[in-house]
Amino acid sequence: MARNAEKAMTALARFRQAQLEEGKVKERRPFLASECNELPKAEKWRRQIISEISKKVAQIQNAGLGEFRIRDLNDEINKLLREKRHWEVRIKELGGSDHRRFGPRMLDHEGKEVPGNRGYKYFGAARDLPGVRELFETEPAPAQRKTRGELMKDVDAEYYGYRDEDDGVLLPLEAEYEKQAVSEAVQRWRTEKESRLAGEKQEEEEEENIYTAQAQEPEDDQQGEEEGDEDGNTFIAHVPVPSQKEVEEALVRRKKMELLQRYASEALQAQSQTARTLLGL
């Protein structure tokens, strides 16, 4: 096994040593931003990360790379973006400018901020991947209702029908219909007047005083009773007329039945009806 001294004497080791001495070997970016204590180097690593992001964003625009390659590129870009933020925080800690405050925002072709700008982002062909396209589809805005002022702009004379007669068609039709309606009304009035006059004439012929004494009819007890009023006019009652006392007794009896039906129970009403039946009332 070769010793360290022998390894240092190999051609590769001597070549690398020469490059280090000349300053041609590229310095590797620290894994953690906190390991860098120099502001110029921190700015250098930030610019290097931005360059790598630009290259990968240009590559991800090609939709023919395949779904898996596009997803990997999108993950690498998001990883570089997180690393860039760490370097920007470190630059601010070292006394440099605040790039996060003055940095440009990510906008789409319409000038709107890209969805997910504050978290995981999608670039290029990654937007058209299955399950990602739905994130960028926005629902159509609902139709705005017109205000009262906008509705009143459409209200004019035609809205209220003031110009319906300007076409010259409606007025002749209305005049013809008016003549027809007037003639029908006049004919109906004449017919009613003639029938009314004929009815009045017939009533005058048939009208007679029913309260006058009917001397022509024979007096018959079976047909009715002859009675008279205060003026001395007599008339014949064809039905038995109850007296004032009978009317009062009938009213009292009906009032008793109403009170009995309202306040008495069904059993009491049945007993009362039975008693009335036995008494012959």
PDB file of C-alpha atoms in Angstrom:
ATOM      1  CA  MET A   1       0.000   0.000   0.000  1.00  0.00           C
ATOM      2  CA  ALA A   2       1.404   3.332  -1.074  1.00  0.00           C
ATOM      3  CA  ARG A   3       2.306   5.882   1.540  1.00  0.00           C
ATOM      4  CA  ASN A   4       0.975   9.419   1.623  1.00  0.00           C
ATOM      5  CA  ALA A   5       4.304  10.795   0.543  1.00  0.00           C
ATOM      6  CA  GLU A   6       4.336   8.521  -2.491  1.00  0.00           C
ATOM      7  CA  LYS A   7       0.754   9.535  -3.386  1.00  0.00           C
ATOM      8  CA  ALA A   8       1.741  13.166  -3.263  1.00  0.00           C
ATOM      9  CA  MET A   9       4.470  12.524  -5.822  1.00  0.00           C
ATOM     10  CA  THR A  10       2.124  11.045  -8.470  1.00  0.00           C
ATOM     11  CA  ALA A  11       1.521  12.935 -11.698  1.00  0.00           C
ATOM     12  CA  LEU A  12      -2.118  13.663 -10.879  1.00  0.00           C
ATOM     13  CA  ALA A  13      -1.280  15.040  -7.464  1.00  0.00           C
ATOM     14  CA  ARG A  14       1.456  17.239  -8.853  1.00  0.00           C
ATOM     15  CA  PHE A  15      -0.882  18.526 -11.624  1.00  0.00           C
ATOM     16  CA  ARG A  16      -3.596  19.447  -9.151  1.00  0.00           C
ATOM     17  CA  GLN A  17      -1.096  21.145  -6.914  1.00  0.00           C
ATOM     18  CA  ALA A  18       0.078  23.223  -9.824  1.00  0.00           C
ATOM     19  CA  GLN A  19      -3.474  24.268 -10.662  1.00  0.00           C
ATOM     20  CA  LEU A  20      -4.124  25.296  -7.081  1.00  0.00           C
ATOM     21  CA  GLU A  21      -1.020  27.379  -7.118  1.00  0.00           C
ATOM     22  CA  GLU A  22      -2.078  29.095 -10.327  1.00  0.00           C
ATOM     23  CA  GLY A  23      -5.654  29.647  -9.072  1.00  0.00           C
ATOM     24  CA  LYS A  24      -7.293  27.797 -11.960  1.00  0.00           C
ATOM     25  CA  VAL A  25      -9.199  25.196  -9.920  1.00  0.00           C
ATOM     26  CA  LYS A  26     -12.865  26.048  -9.382  1.00  0.00           C
ATOM     27  CA  GLU A  27     -13.788  26.436  -5.770  1.00  0.00           C
ATOM     28  CA  ARG A  28     -16.681  24.255  -4.647  1.00  0.00           C
ATOM     29  CA  ARG A  29     -19.827  25.948  -3.288  1.00  0.00           C
ATOM     30  CA  PRO A  30     -20.340  25.254   0.419  1.00  0.00           C
ATOM     31  CA  PHE A  31     -23.176  22.911   1.276  1.00  0.00           C
ATOM     32  CA  LEU A  32     -24.478  25.280   3.956  1.00  0.00           C
ATOM     33  CA  ALA A  33     -24.708  29.010   3.501  1.00  0.00           C
ATOM     34  CA  SER A  34     -23.759  29.542   7.119  1.00  0.00           C
ATOM     35  CA  GLU A  35     -20.267  28.166   6.368  1.00  0.00           C
ATOM     36  CA  CYS A  36     -19.465  31.204   4.215  1.00  0.00           C
ATOM     37  CA  ASN A  37     -18.186  34.235   6.127  1.00  0.00           C
ATOM     38  CA  GLU A  38     -17.260  36.517   3.213  1.00  0.00           C
ATOM     39  CA  LEU A  39     -19.832  38.758   1.533  1.00  0.00           C
ATOM     40  CA  PRO A  40     -18.256  38.708  -1.992  1.00  0.00           C
ATOM     41  CA  LYS A  41     -18.214  34.911  -2.042  1.00  0.00           C
ATOM     42  CA  ALA A  42     -21.816  34.758  -0.838  1.00  0.00           C
ATOM     43  CA  GLU A  43     -22.839  37.050  -3.703  1.00  0.00           C
ATOM     44  CA  LYS A  44     -20.828  34.827  -6.061  1.00  0.00           C
ATOM     45  CA  TRP A  45     -22.600  31.638  -4.936  1.00  0.00           C
ATOM     46  CA  ARG A  46     -25.975  33.352  -5.254  1.00  0.00           C
ATOM     47  CA  ARG A  47     -25.247  34.359  -8.846  1.00  0.00           C
ATOM     48  CA  GLN A  48     -24.077  30.804  -9.586  1.00  0.00           C
ATOM     49  CA  ILE A  49     -27.335  29.366  -8.263  1.00  0.00           C
ATOM     50  CA  ILE A  50     -29.337  31.835 -10.396  1.00  0.00           C
ATOM     51  CA  SER A  51     -27.394  30.701 -13.464  1.00  0.00           C
ATOM     52  CA  GLU A  52     -28.191  27.039 -12.743  1.00  0.00           C
ATOM     53  CA  ILE A  53     -31.862  27.868 -12.247  1.00  0.00           C
ATOM     54  CA  SER A  54     -31.973  29.647 -15.615  1.00  0.00           C
ATOM     55  CA  LYS A  55     -30.461  26.634 -17.406  1.00  0.00           C
ATOM     56  CA  LYS A  56     -32.888  24.177 -15.831  1.00  0.00           C
ATOM     57  CA  VAL A  57     -35.889  26.443 -16.524  1.00  0.00           C
ATOM     58  CA  ALA A  58     -34.865  26.541 -20.196  1.00  0.00           C
ATOM     59  CA  GLN A  59     -34.639  22.716 -20.250  1.00  0.00           C
ATOM     60  CA  ILE A  60     -38.030  22.157 -18.623  1.00  0.00           C
ATOM     61  CA  GLN A  61     -39.779  24.061 -21.419  1.00  0.00           C
ATOM     62  CA  ASN A  62     -39.365  20.977 -23.643  1.00  0.00           C
ATOM     63  CA  ALA A  63     -42.514  18.859 -23.225  1.00  0.00           C
ATOM     64  CA  GLY A  64     -40.885  15.908 -25.022  1.00  0.00           C
ATOM     65  CA  LEU A  65     -38.592  15.100 -22.122  1.00  0.00           C
ATOM     66  CA  GLY A  66     -41.181  12.844 -20.526  1.00  0.00           C
ATOM     67  CA  GLU A  67     -43.202  13.135 -17.372  1.00  0.00           C
ATOM     68  CA  PHE A  68     -40.573  11.721 -15.011  1.00  0.00           C
ATOM     69  CA  ARG A  69     -37.729  13.905 -16.333  1.00  0.00           C
ATOM     70  CA  ILE A  70     -39.939  16.985 -16.168  1.00  0.00           C
ATOM     71  CA  ARG A  71     -40.873  16.221 -12.575  1.00  0.00           C
ATOM     72  CA  ASP A  72     -37.200  15.747 -11.643  1.00  0.00           C
ATOM     73  CA  LEU A  73     -36.224  19.038 -13.267  1.00  0.00           C
ATOM     74  CA  ASN A  74     -39.053  20.830 -11.461  1.00  0.00           C
ATOM     75  CA  ASP A  75     -37.894  19.356  -8.137  1.00  0.00           C
ATOM     76  CA  GLU A  76     -34.284  20.452  -8.823  1.00  0.00           C
ATOM     77  CA  ILE A  77     -35.418  23.985  -9.657  1.00  0.00           C
ATOM     78  CA  ASN A  78     -37.416  24.243  -6.431  1.00  0.00           C
ATOM     79  CA  LYS A  79     -34.406  22.912  -4.492  1.00  0.00           C
ATOM     80  CA  LEU A  80     -32.165  25.570  -6.058  1.00  0.00           C
ATOM     81  CA  LEU A  81     -34.736  28.244  -5.222  1.00  0.00           C
ATOM     82  CA  ARG A  82     -34.679  27.222  -1.567  1.00  0.00           C
ATOM     83  CA  GLU A  83     -30.894  27.280  -1.591  1.00  0.00           C
ATOM     84  CA  LYS A  84     -30.934  30.755  -3.164  1.00  0.00           C
ATOM     85  CA  ARG A  85     -33.163  32.022  -0.351  1.00  0.00           C
ATOM     86  CA  HIS A  86     -30.689  30.655   2.205  1.00  0.00           C
ATOM     87  CA  TRP A  87     -27.849  32.551   0.526  1.00  0.00           C
ATOM     88  CA  GLU A  88     -29.919  35.735   0.397  1.00  0.00           C
ATOM     89  CA  VAL A  89     -30.537  35.450   4.144  1.00  0.00           C
ATOM     90  CA  ARG A  90     -26.789  34.897   4.682  1.00  0.00           C
ATOM     91  CA  ILE A  91     -25.939  37.927   2.529  1.00  0.00           C
ATOM     92  CA  LYS A  92     -28.219  40.067   4.648  1.00  0.00           C
ATOM     93  CA  GLU A  93     -26.586  38.710   7.811  1.00  0.00           C
ATOM     94  CA  LEU A  94     -23.148  39.636   6.453  1.00  0.00           C
ATOM     95  CA  GLY A  95     -24.297  43.217   5.866  1.00  0.00           C
ATOM     96  CA  GLY A  96     -25.223  42.976   2.218  1.00  0.00           C
ATOM     97  CA  SER A  97     -28.398  44.074   0.398  1.00  0.00           C
ATOM     98  CA  ASP A  98     -31.781  42.495   1.039  1.00  0.00           C
ATOM     99  CA  HIS A  99     -32.442  40.632  -2.219  1.00  0.00           C
ATOM    100  CA  ARG A 100     -35.683  39.093  -0.945  1.00  0.00           C
ATOM    101  CA  ARG A 101     -37.213  42.511  -0.442  1.00  0.00           C
ATOM    102  CA  PHE A 102     -36.304  43.986  -3.794  1.00  0.00           C
ATOM    103  CA  GLY A 103     -36.317  40.803  -5.836  1.00  0.00           C
ATOM    104  CA  PRO A 104     -38.802  40.461  -8.725  1.00  0.00           C
ATOM    105  CA  ARG A 105     -41.962  38.414  -8.242  1.00  0.00           C
ATOM    106  CA  MET A 106     -42.842  35.520 -10.527  1.00  0.00           C
ATOM    107  CA  LEU A 107     -45.625  36.600 -12.917  1.00  0.00           C
ATOM    108  CA  ASP A 108     -47.441  34.786 -15.708  1.00  0.00           C
ATOM    109  CA  HIS A 109     -48.123  36.015 -19.244  1.00  0.00           C
ATOM    110  CA  GLU A 110     -51.121  38.052 -18.001  1.00  0.00           C
ATOM    111  CA  GLY A 111     -49.105  39.868 -15.363  1.00  0.00           C
ATOM    112  CA  LYS A 112     -50.646  37.950 -12.456  1.00  0.00           C
ATOM    113  CA  GLU A 113     -48.581  36.337  -9.734  1.00  0.00           C
ATOM    114  CA  VAL A 114     -47.923  32.655 -10.344  1.00  0.00           C
ATOM    115  CA  PRO A 115     -50.007  30.352  -8.086  1.00  0.00           C
ATOM    116  CA  GLY A 116     -47.865  28.767  -5.406  1.00  0.00           C
ATOM    117  CA  ASN A 117     -45.322  31.581  -5.583  1.00  0.00           C
ATOM    118  CA  ARG A 118     -44.746  31.269  -1.862  1.00  0.00           C
ATOM    119  CA  GLY A 119     -44.296  27.500  -1.857  1.00  0.00           C
ATOM    120  CA  TYR A 120     -43.698  24.735  -4.371  1.00  0.00           C
ATOM    121  CA  LYS A 121     -43.718  26.124  -7.924  1.00  0.00           C
ATOM    122  CA  TYR A 122     -44.275  24.624 -11.366  1.00  0.00           C
ATOM    123  CA  PHE A 123     -42.348  25.723 -14.448  1.00  0.00           C
ATOM    124  CA  GLY A 124     -42.728  25.220 -18.189  1.00  0.00           C
ATOM    125  CA  ALA A 125     -44.087  21.829 -19.215  1.00  0.00           C
ATOM    126  CA  ALA A 126     -44.658  20.903 -15.561  1.00  0.00           C
ATOM    127  CA  ARG A 127     -47.816  23.022 -15.636  1.00  0.00           C
ATOM    128  CA  ASP A 128     -49.430  20.612 -18.110  1.00  0.00           C
ATOM    129  CA  LEU A 129     -48.747  17.455 -16.117  1.00  0.00           C
ATOM    130  CA  PRO A 130     -51.728  15.400 -14.876  1.00  0.00           C
ATOM    131  CA  GLY A 131     -52.968  16.748 -11.576  1.00  0.00           C
ATOM    132  CA  VAL A 132     -51.124  20.057 -12.014  1.00  0.00           C
ATOM    133  CA  ARG A 133     -53.265  21.544 -14.765  1.00  0.00           C
ATOM    134  CA  GLU A 134     -56.250  21.753 -12.399  1.00  0.00           C
ATOM    135  CA  LEU A 135     -54.277  24.027 -10.061  1.00  0.00           C
ATOM    136  CA  PHE A 136     -53.981  26.728 -12.720  1.00  0.00           C
ATOM    137  CA  GLU A 137     -57.569  26.540 -13.958  1.00  0.00           C
ATOM    138  CA  THR A 138     -59.547  29.389 -12.480  1.00  0.00           C
ATOM    139  CA  GLU A 139     -63.315  29.415 -12.272  1.00  0.00           C
ATOM    140  CA  PRO A 140     -65.059  31.979 -14.473  1.00  0.00           C
ATOM    141  CA  ALA A 141     -66.029  35.102 -12.635  1.00  0.00           C
ATOM    142  CA  PRO A 142     -69.777  35.368 -11.953  1.00  0.00           C
ATOM    143  CA  ALA A 143     -71.719  37.820 -14.063  1.00  0.00           C
ATOM    144  CA  GLN A 144     -71.984  41.144 -12.318  1.00  0.00           C
ATOM    145  CA  ARG A 145     -75.488  42.386 -11.658  1.00  0.00           C
ATOM    146  CA  LYS A 146     -76.365  45.757 -13.085  1.00  0.00           C
ATOM    147  CA  THR A 147     -76.884  48.575 -10.648  1.00  0.00           C
ATOM    148  CA  ARG A 148     -80.070  50.608 -10.441  1.00  0.00           C
ATOM    149  CA  GLY A 149     -78.417  53.478 -12.268  1.00  0.00           C
ATOM    150  CA  GLU A 150     -77.360  51.247 -15.174  1.00  0.00           C
ATOM    151  CA  LEU A 151     -80.882  49.820 -15.448  1.00  0.00           C
ATOM    152  CA  MET A 152     -82.413  53.291 -15.506  1.00  0.00           C
ATOM    153  CA  LYS A 153     -80.308  54.163 -18.573  1.00  0.00           C
ATOM    154  CA  ASP A 154     -82.471  51.801 -20.657  1.00  0.00           C
ATOM    155  CA  VAL A 155     -85.757  53.335 -19.446  1.00  0.00           C
ATOM    156  CA  ASP A 156     -87.093  55.794 -22.031  1.00  0.00           C
ATOM    157  CA  ALA A 157     -90.381  56.721 -23.710  1.00  0.00           C
ATOM    158  CA  GLU A 158     -90.515  53.406 -25.579  1.00  0.00           C
ATOM    159  CA  TYR A 159     -90.287  51.536 -22.256  1.00  0.00           C
ATOM    160  CA  TYR A 160     -93.565  53.150 -21.136  1.00  0.00           C
ATOM    161  CA  GLY A 161     -95.248  52.660 -24.551  1.00  0.00           C
ATOM    162  CA  TYR A 162     -95.438  56.311 -25.537  1.00  0.00           C
ATOM    163  CA  ARG A 163     -94.206  55.612 -29.075  1.00  0.00           C
ATOM    164  CA  ASP A 164     -96.404  52.636 -29.897  1.00  0.00           C
ATOM    165  CA  GLU A 165     -98.652  54.809 -32.099  1.00  0.00           C
ATOM    166  CA  ASP A 166     -95.833  56.218 -34.239  1.00  0.00           C
ATOM    167  CA  ASP A 167     -95.816  53.249 -36.637  1.00  0.00           C
ATOM    168  CA  GLY A 168     -99.252  54.186 -38.089  1.00  0.00           C
ATOM    169  CA  VAL A 169    -100.689  50.667 -37.666  1.00  0.00           C
ATOM    170  CA  LEU A 170    -102.208  50.761 -34.202  1.00  0.00           C
ATOM    171  CA  LEU A 171    -104.440  53.841 -34.592  1.00  0.00           C
ATOM    172  CA  PRO A 172    -106.570  52.531 -37.538  1.00  0.00           C
ATOM    173  CA  LEU A 173    -107.099  49.223 -35.769  1.00  0.00           C
ATOM    174  CA  GLU A 174    -108.154  50.976 -32.553  1.00  0.00           C
ATOM    175  CA  ALA A 175    -110.601  53.238 -34.472  1.00  0.00           C
ATOM    176  CA  GLU A 176    -112.225  50.251 -36.194  1.00  0.00           C
ATOM    177  CA  TYR A 177    -112.566  48.329 -32.943  1.00  0.00           C
ATOM    178  CA  GLU A 178    -114.003  51.425 -31.223  1.00  0.00           C
ATOM    179  CA  LYS A 179    -116.726  51.824 -33.859  1.00  0.00           C
ATOM    180  CA  GLN A 180    -117.668  48.180 -33.550  1.00  0.00           C
ATOM    181  CA  ALA A 181    -117.804  48.375 -29.745  1.00  0.00           C
ATOM    182  CA  VAL A 182    -119.984  51.533 -29.860  1.00  0.00           C
ATOM    183  CA  SER A 183    -122.460  49.995 -32.311  1.00  0.00           C
ATOM    184  CA  GLU A 184    -122.760  46.859 -30.183  1.00  0.00           C
ATOM    185  CA  ALA A 185    -123.329  48.942 -27.040  1.00  0.00           C
ATOM    186  CA  VAL A 186    -126.048  51.030 -28.747  1.00  0.00           C
ATOM    187  CA  GLN A 187    -127.834  47.937 -30.050  1.00  0.00           C
ATOM    188  CA  ARG A 188    -127.697  46.312 -26.629  1.00  0.00           C
ATOM    189  CA  TRP A 189    -129.087  49.476 -25.005  1.00  0.00           C
ATOM    190  CA  ARG A 190    -132.004  49.662 -27.456  1.00  0.00           C
ATOM    191  CA  THR A 191    -132.863  46.003 -26.903  1.00  0.00           C
ATOM    192  CA  GLU A 192    -132.851  46.418 -23.129  1.00  0.00           C
ATOM    193  CA  LYS A 193    -134.959  49.564 -23.365  1.00  0.00           C
ATOM    194  CA  GLU A 194    -137.596  47.899 -25.532  1.00  0.00           C
ATOM    195  CA  SER A 195    -137.788  44.870 -23.236  1.00  0.00           C
ATOM    196  CA  ARG A 196    -138.036  47.132 -20.176  1.00  0.00           C
ATOM    197  CA  LEU A 197    -140.880  49.181 -21.674  1.00  0.00           C
ATOM    198  CA  ALA A 198    -142.767  46.022 -22.638  1.00  0.00           C
ATOM    199  CA  GLY A 199    -142.353  44.648 -19.108  1.00  0.00           C
ATOM    200  CA  GLU A 200    -143.618  47.836 -17.477  1.00  0.00           C
ATOM    201  CA  LYS A 201    -146.699  47.869 -19.711  1.00  0.00           C
ATOM    202  CA  GLN A 202    -147.508  44.269 -18.830  1.00  0.00           C
ATOM    203  CA  GLU A 203    -147.073  44.956 -15.099  1.00  0.00           C
ATOM    204  CA  GLU A 204    -149.486  47.886 -15.307  1.00  0.00           C
ATOM    205  CA  GLU A 205    -152.128  45.660 -16.885  1.00  0.00           C
ATOM    206  CA  GLU A 206    -151.699  42.861 -14.316  1.00  0.00           C
ATOM    207  CA  GLU A 207    -151.221  45.071 -11.257  1.00  0.00           C
ATOM    208  CA  GLU A 208    -154.110  45.094  -8.757  1.00  0.00           C
ATOM    209  CA  ASN A 209    -154.626  45.861  -5.060  1.00  0.00           C
ATOM    210  CA  ILE A 210    -154.368  42.612  -3.100  1.00  0.00           C
ATOM    211  CA  TYR A 211    -155.467  44.329   0.092  1.00  0.00           C
ATOM    212  CA  THR A 212    -158.834  45.466  -1.195  1.00  0.00           C
ATOM    213  CA  ALA A 213    -161.927  43.590  -0.225  1.00  0.00           C
ATOM    214  CA  GLN A 214    -162.609  40.681  -2.538  1.00  0.00           C
ATOM    215  CA  ALA A 215    -166.358  40.861  -2.690  1.00  0.00           C
ATOM    216  CA  GLN A 216    -166.472  38.758  -5.771  1.00  0.00           C
ATOM    217  CA  GLU A 217    -165.045  35.638  -4.013  1.00  0.00           C
ATOM    218  CA  PRO A 218    -167.540  33.588  -1.900  1.00  0.00           C
ATOM    219  CA  GLU A 219    -166.943  33.386   1.821  1.00  0.00           C
ATOM    220  CA  ASP A 220    -165.661  29.948   2.623  1.00  0.00           C
ATOM    221  CA  ASP A 221    -164.260  28.903   6.019  1.00  0.00           C
ATOM    222  CA  GLN A 222    -162.205  26.112   4.436  1.00  0.00           C
ATOM    223  CA  GLN A 223    -160.250  28.439   2.116  1.00  0.00           C
ATOM    224  CA  GLY A 224    -159.270  31.010   4.780  1.00  0.00           C
ATOM    225  CA  GLU A 225    -160.348  33.539   7.357  1.00  0.00           C
ATOM    226  CA  GLU A 226    -161.364  37.125   6.659  1.00  0.00           C
ATOM    227  CA  GLU A 227    -159.386  39.726   8.607  1.00  0.00           C
ATOM    228  CA  GLY A 228    -159.024  43.479   8.562  1.00  0.00           C
ATOM    229  CA  ASP A 229    -156.369  46.089   9.273  1.00  0.00           C
ATOM    230  CA  GLU A 230    -156.546  49.453  11.034  1.00  0.00           C
ATOM    231  CA  ASP A 231    -157.695  51.314   7.888  1.00  0.00           C
ATOM    232  CA  GLY A 232    -160.699  49.065   7.527  1.00  0.00           C
ATOM    233  CA  ASN A 233    -159.322  47.136   4.560  1.00  0.00           C
ATOM    234  CA  THR A 234    -160.163  43.458   4.765  1.00  0.00           C
ATOM    235  CA  PHE A 235    -158.255  40.520   3.349  1.00  0.00           C
ATOM    236  CA  ILE A 236    -158.488  36.753   3.440  1.00  0.00           C
ATOM    237  CA  ALA A 237    -155.761  34.653   5.165  1.00  0.00           C
ATOM    238  CA  HIS A 238    -155.425  31.310   3.370  1.00  0.00           C
ATOM    239  CA  VAL A 239    -153.142  29.875   6.142  1.00  0.00           C
ATOM    240  CA  PRO A 240    -153.681  29.867   9.914  1.00  0.00           C
ATOM    241  CA  VAL A 241    -152.037  32.965  11.351  1.00  0.00           C
ATOM    242  CA  PRO A 242    -150.612  32.489  14.896  1.00  0.00           C
ATOM    243  CA  SER A 243    -151.450  34.979  17.567  1.00  0.00           C
ATOM    244  CA  GLN A 244    -148.935  37.142  19.411  1.00  0.00           C
ATOM    245  CA  LYS A 245    -149.001  34.851  22.442  1.00  0.00           C
ATOM    246  CA  GLU A 246    -148.260  31.758  20.357  1.00  0.00           C
ATOM    247  CA  VAL A 247    -145.333  33.502  18.725  1.00  0.00           C
ATOM    248  CA  GLU A 248    -143.887  34.445  22.138  1.00  0.00           C
ATOM    249  CA  GLU A 249    -144.275  30.878  23.422  1.00  0.00           C
ATOM    250  CA  ALA A 250    -142.511  29.531  20.316  1.00  0.00           C
ATOM    251  CA  LEU A 251    -139.602  31.952  20.809  1.00  0.00           C
ATOM    252  CA  VAL A 252    -139.252  31.027  24.491  1.00  0.00           C
ATOM    253  CA  ARG A 253    -139.334  27.335  23.611  1.00  0.00           C
ATOM    254  CA  ARG A 254    -136.618  27.725  20.943  1.00  0.00           C
ATOM    255  CA  LYS A 255    -134.459  29.739  23.367  1.00  0.00           C
ATOM    256  CA  LYS A 256    -134.755  26.976  25.978  1.00  0.00           C
ATOM    257  CA  MET A 257    -133.682  24.361  23.428  1.00  0.00           C
ATOM    258  CA  GLU A 258    -130.637  26.437  22.421  1.00  0.00           C
ATOM    259  CA  LEU A 259    -129.560  26.849  26.074  1.00  0.00           C
ATOM    260  CA  LEU A 260    -130.143  23.170  26.731  1.00  0.00           C
ATOM    261  CA  GLN A 261    -128.010  22.134  23.735  1.00  0.00           C
ATOM    262  CA  ARG A 262    -125.239  24.520  24.740  1.00  0.00           C
ATOM    263  CA  TYR A 263    -124.900  23.738  28.467  1.00  0.00           C
ATOM    264  CA  ALA A 264    -126.518  20.306  28.980  1.00  0.00           C
ATOM    265  CA  SER A 265    -124.758  16.998  28.324  1.00  0.00           C
ATOM    266  CA  GLU A 266    -125.956  14.416  25.808  1.00  0.00           C
ATOM    267  CA  ALA A 267    -127.314  12.154  28.545  1.00  0.00           C
ATOM    268  CA  LEU A 268    -129.284  15.014  30.086  1.00  0.00           C
ATOM    269  CA  GLN A 269    -130.657  15.978  26.688  1.00  0.00           C
ATOM    270  CA  ALA A 270    -131.754  12.375  26.066  1.00  0.00           C
ATOM    271  CA  GLN A 271    -133.517  12.265  29.451  1.00  0.00           C
ATOM    272  CA  SER A 272    -135.245  15.553  28.732  1.00  0.00           C
ATOM    273  CA  GLN A 273    -136.407  14.339  25.338  1.00  0.00           C
ATOM    274  CA  THR A 274    -137.745  11.119  26.907  1.00  0.00           C
ATOM    275  CA  ALA A 275    -139.652  13.106  29.547  1.00  0.00           C
ATOM    276  CA  ARG A 276    -141.130  15.379  26.905  1.00  0.00           C
ATOM    277  CA  THR A 277    -142.203  12.366  24.878  1.00  0.00           C
ATOM    278  CA  LEU A 278    -143.900  10.754  27.897  1.00  0.00           C
ATOM    279  CA  LEU A 279    -145.655  14.028  28.714  1.00  0.00           C
ATOM    280  CA  GLY A 280    -146.798  14.398  25.154  1.00  0.00           C
ATOM    281  CA  LEU A 281    -145.093  17.724  24.609  1.00  0.00           C
TER     282      LEU A 281
END
